[in-house]
Short mmCIF file of C-alpha atoms and ligand atoms in Angstrom, two decimals:
data_model
loop_
_atom_site.label_atom_id
_atom_site.label_comp_id
_atom_site.label_asym_id
_atom_site.label_seq_id
_atom_site.Cartn_x
_atom_site.Cartn_y
_atom_site.Cartn_z
CA UNK O 1 113.44 106.53 83.02
CA UNK O 2 110.05 108.01 82.54
CA UNK O 3 108.75 107.95 86.15
CA UNK O 4 108.85 111.74 87.82
CA UNK O 5 109.12 112.14 91.39
CA UNK O 6 108.63 115.50 92.92
CA UNK O 7 109.97 116.26 96.38
CA UNK O 8 108.34 114.33 99.31
CA UNK O 9 109.57 112.30 101.83
CA UNK O 10 107.78 108.75 101.36
CA UNK O 11 109.61 107.96 98.02
CA UNK O 12 112.54 110.17 97.97
CA UNK O 13 114.14 109.66 94.70
CA UNK O 14 117.55 111.38 96.00
CA UNK O 15 117.70 108.43 98.42
CA UNK O 16 117.53 105.39 96.14
CA UNK O 17 120.54 103.22 96.39
CA UNK O 18 121.85 105.03 99.22
CA UNK O 19 124.25 103.44 101.52
CA UNK O 20 122.97 103.49 105.18
CA UNK O 21 125.31 104.37 108.01
CA UNK O 22 125.17 104.82 111.51
CA UNK O 23 127.09 108.00 112.56
CA UNK O 24 129.19 106.31 115.31
CA UNK O 25 130.13 102.79 114.84
CA UNK O 26 130.99 100.34 118.01
CA UNK O 27 133.22 97.49 116.59
CA UNK O 28 132.57 94.38 118.63
CA UNK O 29 133.29 91.54 116.25
CA UNK O 30 134.98 93.73 113.67
CA UNK O 31 132.70 92.61 110.86
CA UNK O 32 131.65 95.21 108.27
CA UNK O 33 127.97 95.60 107.23
CA UNK O 34 127.11 97.46 103.97
CA UNK O 35 122.76 98.18 103.53
CA UNK O 36 121.52 99.97 100.73
CA UNK O 37 117.98 100.14 100.13
CA UNK O 38 115.70 101.03 97.22
CA UNK O 39 111.94 102.08 96.97
CA UNK O 40 109.69 103.53 99.52
CA UNK O 41 110.21 104.86 102.78
CA UNK O 42 109.17 101.32 104.54
CA UNK O 43 112.32 99.92 102.88
CA UNK O 44 114.23 102.75 104.45
CA UNK O 45 112.78 102.06 107.73
CA UNK O 46 113.20 97.81 107.36
CA UNK O 47 116.96 98.62 106.80
CA UNK O 48 116.94 100.26 110.22
CA UNK O 49 115.45 97.31 111.74
CA UNK O 50 118.00 95.08 109.89
CA UNK O 51 120.94 97.28 111.00
CA UNK O 52 119.43 97.33 114.48
CA UNK O 53 119.51 93.33 114.62
CA UNK O 54 122.85 92.93 113.15
CA UNK O 55 124.48 95.51 115.09
CA UNK O 56 123.50 93.73 118.35
CA UNK O 57 125.65 90.91 116.60
CA UNK O 58 128.74 93.14 116.85
CA UNK O 59 128.42 94.31 112.89
CA UNK O 60 129.26 98.04 112.28
CA UNK O 61 128.39 99.67 109.11
CA UNK O 62 130.38 100.89 106.36
CA UNK O 63 129.61 102.93 103.50
CA UNK O 64 132.31 101.23 101.08
CA UNK O 65 130.95 98.23 99.80
CA UNK O 66 134.21 96.97 98.59
CA UNK O 67 135.57 96.41 102.23
CA UNK O 68 132.25 94.98 103.69
CA UNK O 69 132.06 91.49 105.10
CA UNK O 70 128.20 91.63 104.71
CA UNK O 71 126.41 93.35 101.82
CA UNK O 72 122.74 93.58 101.87
CA UNK O 73 120.55 95.04 99.24
CA UNK O 74 116.95 95.94 100.54
CA UNK O 75 114.81 95.76 97.57
CA UNK O 76 111.60 97.04 95.63
CA UNK O 77 109.47 95.29 93.23
CA UNK O 78 106.77 97.88 92.22
CA UNK O 79 107.77 98.40 88.98
CA UNK O 80 110.19 96.79 86.36
CA UNK O 81 112.84 99.50 86.29
CA UNK O 82 113.02 99.44 90.21
CA UNK O 83 114.25 95.81 89.55
CA UNK O 84 116.38 96.57 87.09
CA UNK O 85 118.34 98.88 88.95
CA UNK O 86 118.97 96.22 91.68
CA UNK O 87 120.08 93.33 89.40
CA UNK O 88 122.69 95.88 87.90
CA UNK O 89 123.73 96.95 90.98
CA UNK O 90 124.70 93.24 91.99
CA UNK O 91 126.61 92.82 89.07
CA UNK O 92 128.85 95.31 90.52
CA UNK O 93 128.65 93.55 93.82
CA UNK O 94 129.67 90.45 92.14
CA UNK O 95 133.23 91.90 91.31
CA UNK O 96 133.64 92.92 95.23
CA UNK O 97 133.07 89.30 96.19
CA UNK O 98 135.16 87.93 93.70
CA UNK O 99 138.00 89.94 95.25
CA UNK O 100 136.71 88.99 98.80
CA UNK O 101 135.12 85.38 98.29
CA UNK O 102 134.24 85.38 102.28
CA UNK O 103 131.91 88.14 101.68
CA UNK O 104 128.06 87.55 102.51
CA UNK O 105 125.64 88.95 100.04
CA UNK O 106 121.87 88.94 100.66
CA UNK O 107 119.19 90.36 98.92
CA UNK O 108 116.37 91.49 101.14
CA UNK O 109 112.88 92.98 100.85
CA UNK O 110 110.05 92.43 98.17
CA UNK O 111 112.39 91.35 95.36
CA UNK O 112 113.47 88.67 97.59
CA UNK O 113 109.92 87.77 98.11
CA UNK O 114 108.75 87.68 94.72
CA UNK O 115 111.79 85.67 93.49
CA UNK O 116 112.47 83.75 96.74
CA UNK O 117 115.10 80.38 95.30
CA UNK O 118 115.20 81.70 92.00
CA UNK O 119 117.81 84.20 92.94
CA UNK O 120 120.13 81.99 94.34
CA UNK O 121 119.93 80.11 90.70
CA UNK O 122 119.58 83.29 88.48
CA UNK O 123 122.16 85.73 90.68
CA UNK O 124 124.81 83.14 91.51
CA UNK O 125 126.64 85.80 93.76
CA UNK O 126 123.59 85.88 96.07
CA UNK O 127 124.04 84.02 99.66
CA UNK O 128 120.97 84.72 101.38
CA UNK O 129 117.48 85.93 100.04
CA UNK O 130 115.52 87.15 103.00
CA UNK O 131 111.68 88.47 102.92
CA UNK O 132 110.39 91.28 104.65
CA UNK O 133 109.02 89.22 107.60
CA UNK O 134 112.22 87.39 108.18
CA UNK O 135 114.63 89.86 109.34
CA UNK O 136 114.99 88.19 113.05
CA UNK O 137 116.63 85.14 111.45
CA UNK O 138 119.46 86.97 109.83
CA UNK O 139 122.07 86.26 112.26
CA UNK O 140 121.32 82.74 111.74
CA UNK O 141 121.03 82.81 108.13
CA UNK O 142 124.46 84.82 108.34
CA UNK O 143 125.86 81.86 110.39
CA UNK O 144 124.99 79.27 107.92
CA UNK O 145 126.60 81.37 104.92
CA UNK O 146 129.72 81.47 106.79
CA UNK O 147 129.56 77.83 106.82
CA UNK O 148 129.05 78.02 102.96
CA UNK O 149 125.34 77.24 102.86
CA UNK O 150 123.02 79.57 100.59
CA UNK O 151 119.97 79.77 102.30
CA UNK O 152 116.25 81.42 101.96
CA UNK O 153 113.96 82.65 104.35
CA UNK O 154 110.83 84.41 102.30
CA UNK O 155 108.09 83.20 105.32
CA UNK O 156 105.53 86.05 105.57
CA UNK O 157 104.05 86.26 109.21
CA UNK O 158 100.52 87.47 110.20
CA UNK O 159 101.81 88.67 113.28
CA UNK O 160 105.45 90.27 112.61
CA UNK O 161 105.59 94.08 113.08
CA UNK O 162 109.07 94.48 114.52
CA UNK O 163 107.44 96.24 117.51
CA UNK O 164 110.22 95.26 120.07
CA UNK O 165 112.92 96.19 118.00
CA UNK O 166 114.37 99.50 118.68
CA UNK O 167 115.36 100.71 114.83
CA UNK O 168 119.01 102.30 114.95
CA UNK O 169 118.74 105.72 112.86
CA UNK O 170 120.93 105.37 109.82
CA UNK O 171 122.02 108.60 107.59
CA UNK O 172 120.07 110.54 110.10
CA UNK O 173 119.91 114.39 110.22
CA UNK O 174 118.65 113.80 113.86
CA UNK O 175 115.39 115.72 113.26
CA UNK O 176 113.32 113.55 110.90
CA UNK O 177 112.34 110.01 111.51
CA UNK O 178 110.00 107.20 109.73
CA UNK O 179 108.27 105.41 112.38
CA UNK O 180 106.46 102.14 110.87
CA UNK O 181 102.97 101.76 112.27
CA UNK O 182 101.81 98.62 110.35
CA UNK O 183 103.17 96.23 107.74
CA UNK O 184 101.56 94.55 104.75
CA UNK O 185 98.44 95.43 102.82
CA UNK O 186 95.10 93.64 102.30
CA UNK O 187 93.71 95.74 99.50
CA UNK O 188 94.75 93.89 96.42
CA UNK O 189 95.13 96.88 93.78
CA UNK O 190 95.28 94.83 90.71
CA UNK O 191 98.46 96.81 89.34
CA UNK O 192 100.08 96.10 92.52
CA UNK O 193 102.68 93.69 93.62
CA UNK O 194 103.04 94.82 97.40
CA UNK O 195 100.20 92.40 98.74
CA UNK O 196 102.51 89.50 97.30
CA UNK O 197 105.75 90.84 98.70
CA UNK O 198 105.09 92.38 101.98
CA UNK O 199 101.79 90.00 103.07
CA UNK O 200 98.81 90.32 105.08
CA UNK O 201 98.13 93.93 106.60
CA UNK O 202 98.79 93.97 110.64
CA UNK O 203 98.66 96.87 112.94
CA UNK O 204 101.81 97.30 115.28
CA UNK O 205 101.05 97.72 119.12
CA UNK O 206 100.24 101.65 119.81
CA UNK O 207 102.25 101.73 122.89
CA UNK O 208 105.51 100.82 121.09
CA UNK O 209 104.64 103.28 118.63
CA UNK O 210 104.01 105.93 120.94
CA UNK O 211 107.20 105.14 122.80
CA UNK O 212 109.56 105.03 120.03
CA UNK O 213 108.23 108.45 119.08
CA UNK O 214 108.63 109.76 122.89
CA UNK O 215 112.01 108.44 122.88
CA UNK O 216 112.81 110.28 119.38
CA UNK O 217 111.58 113.30 120.57
CA UNK O 218 113.69 112.92 123.84
CA UNK O 219 116.73 112.43 121.44
CA UNK O 220 116.18 115.89 119.73
CA UNK O 221 113.87 114.90 116.56
CA UNK O 222 111.21 117.39 115.91
CA UNK O 223 109.37 115.35 113.13
CA UNK O 224 108.00 111.58 112.71
CA UNK O 225 106.02 110.28 109.89
CA UNK O 226 103.86 107.53 110.81
CA UNK O 227 104.08 104.58 107.84
CA UNK O 228 101.86 102.10 106.47
CA UNK O 229 100.44 100.96 103.22
CA UNK O 230 97.25 102.09 103.98
CA UNK O 231 97.44 104.21 107.32
CA UNK O 232 93.48 104.85 107.84
CA UNK O 233 93.12 101.18 108.54
CA UNK O 234 95.29 101.21 111.46
CA UNK O 235 93.39 99.00 114.14
CA UNK O 236 95.25 98.09 117.22
CA UNK O 237 93.29 95.97 119.99
CA UNK O 238 95.21 96.72 123.29
CA UNK O 239 95.67 93.84 126.08
CA UNK O 240 92.23 94.19 128.03
CA UNK O 241 93.00 95.12 131.70
CA UNK O 242 91.15 93.20 134.48
CA UNK O 243 87.75 93.93 135.97
CA UNK O 244 89.64 95.50 138.67
CA UNK O 245 92.15 97.81 136.90
CA UNK O 246 89.05 98.95 134.76
CA UNK O 247 87.16 99.90 137.59
CA UNK O 248 90.56 101.94 138.87
CA UNK O 249 90.62 103.65 135.51
CA UNK O 250 87.24 104.99 135.83
CA UNK O 251 87.86 105.72 139.35
CA UNK O 252 90.83 107.98 138.36
CA UNK O 253 88.88 109.51 135.37
CA UNK O 254 91.64 107.99 133.02
CA UNK O 255 91.03 109.19 129.28
CA UNK O 256 92.93 107.27 126.40
CA UNK O 257 96.38 108.53 126.92
CA UNK O 258 97.99 107.75 130.63
CA UNK O 259 100.77 109.92 130.95
CA UNK O 260 103.14 107.00 131.17
CA UNK O 261 101.85 105.61 128.15
CA UNK O 262 101.89 101.87 129.65
CA UNK O 263 98.24 100.97 129.87
CA UNK O 264 95.46 102.00 127.63
CA UNK O 265 93.11 101.81 130.67
CA UNK O 266 90.23 99.64 128.96
CA UNK O 267 90.04 101.38 125.36
CA UNK O 268 88.73 98.55 122.94
CA UNK O 269 90.43 99.47 119.54
CA UNK O 270 92.64 102.18 118.61
CA UNK O 271 92.22 103.22 115.02
CA UNK O 272 94.03 105.74 113.07
CA UNK O 273 92.55 108.76 114.37
CA UNK O 274 93.33 107.67 117.96
CA UNK O 275 96.85 106.89 117.26
CA UNK O 276 97.73 110.30 115.43
CA UNK O 277 96.05 111.87 118.60
CA UNK O 278 98.27 109.87 120.93
CA UNK O 279 101.61 110.72 118.92
CA UNK O 280 100.65 114.25 118.79
CA UNK O 281 99.99 114.84 122.44
CA UNK O 282 103.76 113.55 123.00
CA UNK O 283 104.90 117.10 122.73
CA UNK O 284 103.27 120.41 120.72
CA UNK O 285 107.21 120.61 119.32
CA UNK O 286 107.07 117.34 117.78
CA UNK O 287 105.51 117.42 114.34
CA UNK O 288 103.37 114.36 113.02
CA UNK O 289 103.35 113.33 109.46
CA UNK O 290 101.88 110.17 107.98
CA UNK O 291 101.61 108.09 104.65
CA UNK O 292 99.93 106.70 102.85
CA UNK O 293 96.08 107.56 103.15
CA UNK O 294 93.56 105.54 101.06
CA UNK O 295 90.87 107.24 99.57
CA UNK O 296 88.28 104.52 100.31
CA UNK O 297 89.00 104.72 104.20
CA UNK O 298 90.06 108.24 105.38
CA UNK O 299 87.69 109.39 107.55
CA UNK O 300 86.60 112.47 108.60
CA UNK O 301 87.47 111.45 112.08
CA UNK O 302 90.97 111.37 110.89
CA UNK O 303 90.58 114.82 109.17
CA UNK O 304 89.37 116.50 111.95
CA UNK O 305 91.98 114.87 114.35
CA UNK O 306 94.42 116.50 111.99
CA UNK O 307 92.75 119.91 112.23
CA UNK O 308 92.84 119.18 115.93
CA UNK O 309 96.30 119.63 116.52
CA UNK O 310 98.58 122.39 115.33
CA UNK O 311 101.58 119.79 115.27
CA UNK O 312 99.70 117.42 113.24
CA UNK O 313 100.97 118.42 109.48
CA UNK O 314 98.26 119.96 107.15
CA UNK O 315 99.21 117.65 104.36
CA UNK O 316 97.74 114.37 102.86
CA UNK O 317 98.94 111.82 100.39
CA UNK O 318 96.03 110.79 98.60
CA UNK O 319 96.68 108.45 95.59
CA UNK O 320 94.15 108.88 92.92
CA UNK O 321 96.04 106.47 90.44
CA UNK O 322 93.19 107.24 87.77
CA UNK O 323 90.55 109.95 87.16
CA UNK O 324 88.14 107.63 85.54
CA UNK O 325 85.86 105.47 87.61
CA UNK O 326 86.16 102.39 85.00
CA UNK O 327 89.73 102.30 85.28
CA UNK O 328 89.56 102.57 88.90
CA UNK O 329 86.99 99.60 88.66
CA UNK O 330 89.38 97.48 87.01
CA UNK O 331 92.50 98.76 89.22
CA UNK O 332 90.22 97.31 92.06
CA UNK O 333 90.76 100.51 93.85
CA UNK O 334 87.10 100.21 95.43
CA UNK O 335 86.03 104.17 95.12
CA UNK O 336 84.86 106.18 91.86
CA UNK O 337 85.89 109.29 90.62
CA UNK O 338 82.82 111.13 92.44
CA UNK O 339 84.11 109.64 95.87
CA UNK O 340 87.41 110.71 95.62
CA UNK O 341 86.01 114.14 94.77
CA UNK O 342 84.12 113.96 98.16
CA UNK O 343 86.96 113.22 100.18
CA UNK O 344 89.02 116.17 98.62
CA UNK O 345 85.54 118.08 99.10
CA UNK O 346 85.70 117.19 103.05
CA UNK O 347 89.59 118.09 103.13
CA UNK O 348 89.08 121.45 101.91
CA UNK O 349 85.89 122.07 103.88
CA UNK O 350 87.55 120.65 107.21
CA UNK O 351 90.97 122.38 106.55
CA UNK O 352 91.04 124.98 103.81
CA UNK O 353 94.90 125.29 103.73
CA UNK O 354 95.59 121.72 103.73
CA UNK O 355 98.11 120.58 101.11
CA UNK O 356 97.11 117.15 99.25
CA UNK O 357 99.58 115.15 97.00
CA UNK O 358 98.83 111.83 94.96
CA UNK O 359 100.32 108.98 92.88
CA UNK O 360 98.94 108.66 89.14
CA UNK O 361 99.49 105.83 86.76
CA UNK O 362 99.12 106.64 83.08
CA UNK O 363 98.18 103.76 80.46
CA UNK O 364 96.47 101.33 82.69
CA UNK O 365 95.30 98.23 80.81
CA UNK O 366 92.68 99.35 78.15
CA UNK O 367 92.66 103.35 79.34
CA UNK O 368 91.26 105.24 76.60
CA UNK O 369 92.26 108.64 75.51
CA UNK O 370 88.66 110.06 77.22
CA UNK O 371 89.77 108.19 80.44
CA UNK O 372 93.28 109.50 80.42
CA UNK O 373 91.64 112.97 79.76
CA UNK O 374 89.32 112.25 82.99
CA UNK O 375 92.70 111.82 85.14
CA UNK O 376 93.76 115.39 83.92
CA UNK O 377 90.63 116.91 84.67
CA UNK O 378 90.40 115.48 88.17
CA UNK O 379 93.91 117.01 88.65
CA UNK O 380 92.17 120.38 87.39
CA UNK O 381 89.70 119.87 90.08
CA UNK O 382 92.11 119.05 92.87
CA UNK O 383 95.38 121.05 91.87
CA UNK O 384 97.66 118.92 93.70
CA UNK O 385 100.34 120.39 95.63
CA UNK O 386 102.87 117.16 94.72
CA UNK O 387 102.49 114.20 92.78
CA UNK O 388 104.63 110.83 92.05
CA UNK O 389 103.96 110.05 88.49
CA UNK O 390 104.38 106.46 86.66
CA UNK O 391 103.86 104.66 83.47
CA UNK O 392 102.03 101.49 84.12
CA UNK O 393 104.45 98.49 84.47
CA UNK O 394 102.99 94.83 84.54
CA UNK O 395 104.01 93.12 87.33
CA UNK O 396 104.15 89.38 87.22
CA UNK O 397 101.62 87.63 89.62
CA UNK O 398 99.26 90.56 90.13
CA UNK O 399 95.48 90.39 89.36
CA UNK O 400 95.95 92.93 86.44
CA UNK O 401 98.94 90.58 84.94
CA UNK O 402 96.57 87.59 85.22
CA UNK O 403 93.09 89.26 83.73
CA UNK O 404 93.79 91.98 81.46
CA UNK O 405 96.21 92.78 78.39
CA UNK O 406 98.81 95.19 79.20
CA UNK O 407 97.70 96.69 75.98
CA UNK O 408 98.69 100.41 75.89
CA UNK O 409 101.92 101.05 73.67
CA UNK O 410 104.80 102.29 75.55
CA UNK O 411 104.95 105.48 73.52
CA UNK O 412 101.27 106.21 74.44
CA UNK O 413 101.80 105.61 78.13
CA UNK O 414 104.84 108.00 77.86
CA UNK O 415 102.90 110.57 76.15
CA UNK O 416 100.08 110.44 78.72
CA UNK O 417 102.51 110.54 81.56
CA UNK O 418 104.53 113.81 80.11
CA UNK O 419 100.64 115.36 79.83
CA UNK O 420 100.24 114.60 83.48
CA UNK O 421 103.70 115.54 84.38
CA UNK O 422 103.34 119.15 82.51
CA UNK O 423 99.80 119.40 84.22
CA UNK O 424 101.37 118.61 87.67
CA UNK O 425 104.22 121.14 87.15
CA UNK O 426 101.83 123.99 86.44
CA UNK O 427 99.58 123.05 89.46
CA UNK O 428 102.79 122.94 91.76
CA UNK O 429 103.93 125.91 90.79
CA UNK O 430 100.42 127.61 91.12
CA UNK O 431 100.17 126.11 94.89
CA UNK O 432 103.65 127.70 95.55
CA UNK O 433 102.85 131.10 93.93
CA UNK O 434 99.64 131.13 96.25
CA UNK O 435 102.19 131.16 99.08
CA UNK O 436 103.95 134.04 98.21
CA UNK O 437 103.62 136.74 100.92
CA UNK O 438 102.43 134.14 103.58
CA UNK O 439 104.55 133.04 106.65
CA UNK O 440 105.42 129.53 106.73
CA UNK O 441 106.21 127.74 109.86
CA UNK O 442 109.42 125.88 108.73
CA UNK O 443 111.35 123.25 110.65
CA UNK O 444 114.89 123.84 109.87
CA UNK O 445 116.40 120.37 108.55
CA UNK O 446 119.67 121.54 107.57
CA UNK O 447 121.93 123.42 104.77
CA UNK O 448 120.56 124.11 101.56
CA UNK O 449 122.53 121.58 98.99
CA UNK O 450 123.43 124.50 96.69
CA UNK O 451 124.65 126.79 99.68
CA UNK O 452 126.01 126.71 103.15
CA UNK O 453 124.73 130.26 103.27
CA UNK O 454 120.97 129.40 102.92
CA UNK O 455 119.00 126.89 105.47
CA UNK O 456 116.25 124.40 104.22
CA UNK O 457 113.54 122.87 105.84
CA UNK O 458 109.89 122.14 104.87
CA UNK O 459 106.55 124.13 105.87
CA UNK O 460 103.82 122.22 107.98
CA UNK O 461 102.11 121.64 104.19
CA UNK O 462 105.33 119.98 103.08
CA UNK O 463 106.76 122.59 100.81
CA UNK O 464 110.78 122.74 100.51
CA UNK O 465 111.58 126.23 101.79
CA UNK O 466 115.22 127.78 101.48
CA UNK O 467 115.98 131.00 103.13
CA UNK O 468 119.24 132.54 104.71
CA UNK O 469 121.07 131.13 107.56
CA UNK O 470 120.56 133.28 110.72
CA UNK O 471 123.17 132.08 113.16
CA UNK O 472 120.55 132.33 116.05
CA UNK O 473 118.57 129.68 114.86
CA UNK O 474 119.80 125.87 114.54
CA UNK O 475 119.04 122.67 112.54
CA UNK O 476 115.80 121.28 114.39
CA UNK O 477 114.36 124.33 115.69
CA UNK O 478 111.23 126.19 114.43
CA UNK O 479 111.38 129.55 112.32
CA UNK O 480 108.92 131.61 110.56
CA UNK O 481 109.59 132.36 107.04
CA UNK O 482 107.99 135.07 105.19
CA UNK O 483 107.78 133.37 101.20
CA UNK O 484 109.22 135.66 98.89
CA UNK O 485 109.15 133.85 95.73
CA UNK O 486 109.50 130.51 94.37
CA UNK O 487 110.44 127.85 91.66
CA UNK O 488 108.05 125.39 90.45
CA UNK O 489 109.09 123.17 93.35
CA UNK O 490 110.76 125.29 96.18
CA UNK O 491 109.70 128.32 98.00
CA UNK O 492 112.48 131.17 99.07
CA UNK O 493 112.09 133.59 101.48
CA UNK O 494 113.43 135.08 104.71
CA UNK O 495 113.18 134.49 108.70
CA UNK O 496 110.94 136.72 110.17
CA UNK O 497 110.55 136.96 113.96
N1 SAM H 501 99.70 102.07 99.36
C1 SAM H 501 99.62 103.33 98.61
C2 SAM H 501 98.50 103.49 97.94
O1 SAM H 501 97.43 102.61 98.08
O2 SAM H 501 98.54 104.14 97.46
C3 SAM H 501 100.86 102.87 97.44
C4 SAM H 501 101.69 101.94 97.71
S1 SAM H 501 102.95 101.81 95.99
C5 SAM H 501 104.24 101.34 97.08
C6 SAM H 501 103.28 103.40 95.62
C7 SAM H 501 102.78 103.68 94.14
O3 SAM H 501 103.38 102.99 93.19
C8 SAM H 501 101.10 103.51 93.99
O4 SAM H 501 100.54 104.44 94.37
C9 SAM H 501 101.34 103.50 92.35
O5 SAM H 501 100.99 104.73 92.07
C10 SAM H 501 102.49 102.98 91.98
N2 SAM H 501 102.43 101.56 91.48
C11 SAM H 501 102.22 100.49 91.94
N3 SAM H 501 102.42 99.69 91.24
C12 SAM H 501 102.45 100.18 90.04
C13 SAM H 501 102.76 99.50 88.77
N4 SAM H 501 102.39 98.11 88.61
N5 SAM H 501 102.77 100.26 87.78
C14 SAM H 501 103.32 101.45 88.23
N6 SAM H 501 103.16 101.96 88.98
C15 SAM H 501 102.65 101.37 90.17
FE1 SF4 H 502 99.29 98.19 96.76
FE2 SF4 H 502 96.79 99.37 96.68
FE3 SF4 H 502 98.07 98.07 98.91
FE4 SF4 H 502 98.72 100.29 98.13
S1 SF4 H 502 96.70 99.73 98.68
S2 SF4 H 502 100.05 98.81 98.59
S3 SF4 H 502 98.38 100.26 95.92
S4 SF4 H 502 97.53 97.10 96.99
#
């Protein structure tokens, strides 16, 4: 596989296909749910909504699909290899279902939406096909499947945000949580299947977001990552108060956020900067991250808000995709090379130490060697801290599939990808080398995978940091770590008081 993913949270390669479990299960009807997730953080977050809906129906989670009564696979369509992975996994589930014919097998998420009823024909073992906006219908669909009826619900919605559903946290460390703030995407980048699989963009009620983050903090969580395909276009209009309520709000000098978080007192529109501020104000001990920012939409207002709050992490994921204005144009990204550089300059001016990561696609339709070189020179300009790097994978139904030939040979795409990866490694290493000798505020996430004598955690700027365990500090606490050395992806150091 040619995709390379460096450590980050939004798409954690280590979590692909992870079976998601609730720590303590309460059995009501004794039926066991096995749920496996692929793709981006949004899918993992959606699986927590699905689990919440099904736990209400009396299901309990299991991490052994062979004994499950219902197997759900939450799928990703972003590149062809993501779909191949899922199809291979379905073959393994087939064997389990042959042993236990009463088992319900369901495909959820983007592949369900893309392939719809075709799934029932192609993959004979699938009982349910459920798109990302139809999870509330799952209890009903499962009942139909129990009665022997295979069904599909892939209706996309303009309103569904699952705002009222409290996601159960699966496989949680009790410290970091994802919080979905919007769904869908209206951008229509020509390579991307997301607008077709996840529908129109809609923002979730800000009050429900603040409440979910407050609840998480009160349960001991110390970091929330606000999720959306394009967080900068978050926009929520709160229910407007009556003139009497408005008068009262003015009389008591009410600002944007009331302590109870119940009423926003006449605020007309809440944008992403306002939302960030509202979440940051929950508690200074709650770290706030977000993903993904879009270069065309990220505003200076957002940058100044990040700067203003010490607990909003100084880290921005700003996908470039290509360094060539012509390629960006046919990608329909609606910004130029110069525009992207201007946004980077603004970040550096407003927050000099802020980390920036990106996504890069190599070998997009008609990309020339010179245009590829422009991507490399853009990388030299920014020196990204992390990057997700992919070869272009044509997705049926997208604008690019309809309009442009996928004409860059696979070996050329792969060679260009390798050049991008090599450059990124250098830059990531350089960024970490520059941190040696500095003190990083790290949120301890747990023990290092390699040694129980070491803790691991992330710095404000999202670097993975490893340091010896000090019994005075526990996971979920912040420590100051003196960075002493590094690999290409990890800082190593010691706690300093
Ligand atoms: N909304 C985010 C944005 O606009 O930056 C990205 C969402 S997408 C789930 C994550 C990344 O997958 C994209 O930024 C892009 O680099 C990559 N991607 C999407 N479609 C692709 C395709 N057809 N081939 C290769 N990579 C693709
Ligand atoms: Fe896809 Fe573009 Fe929307 Fe990101 S912004 S999800 S790349 S269409």
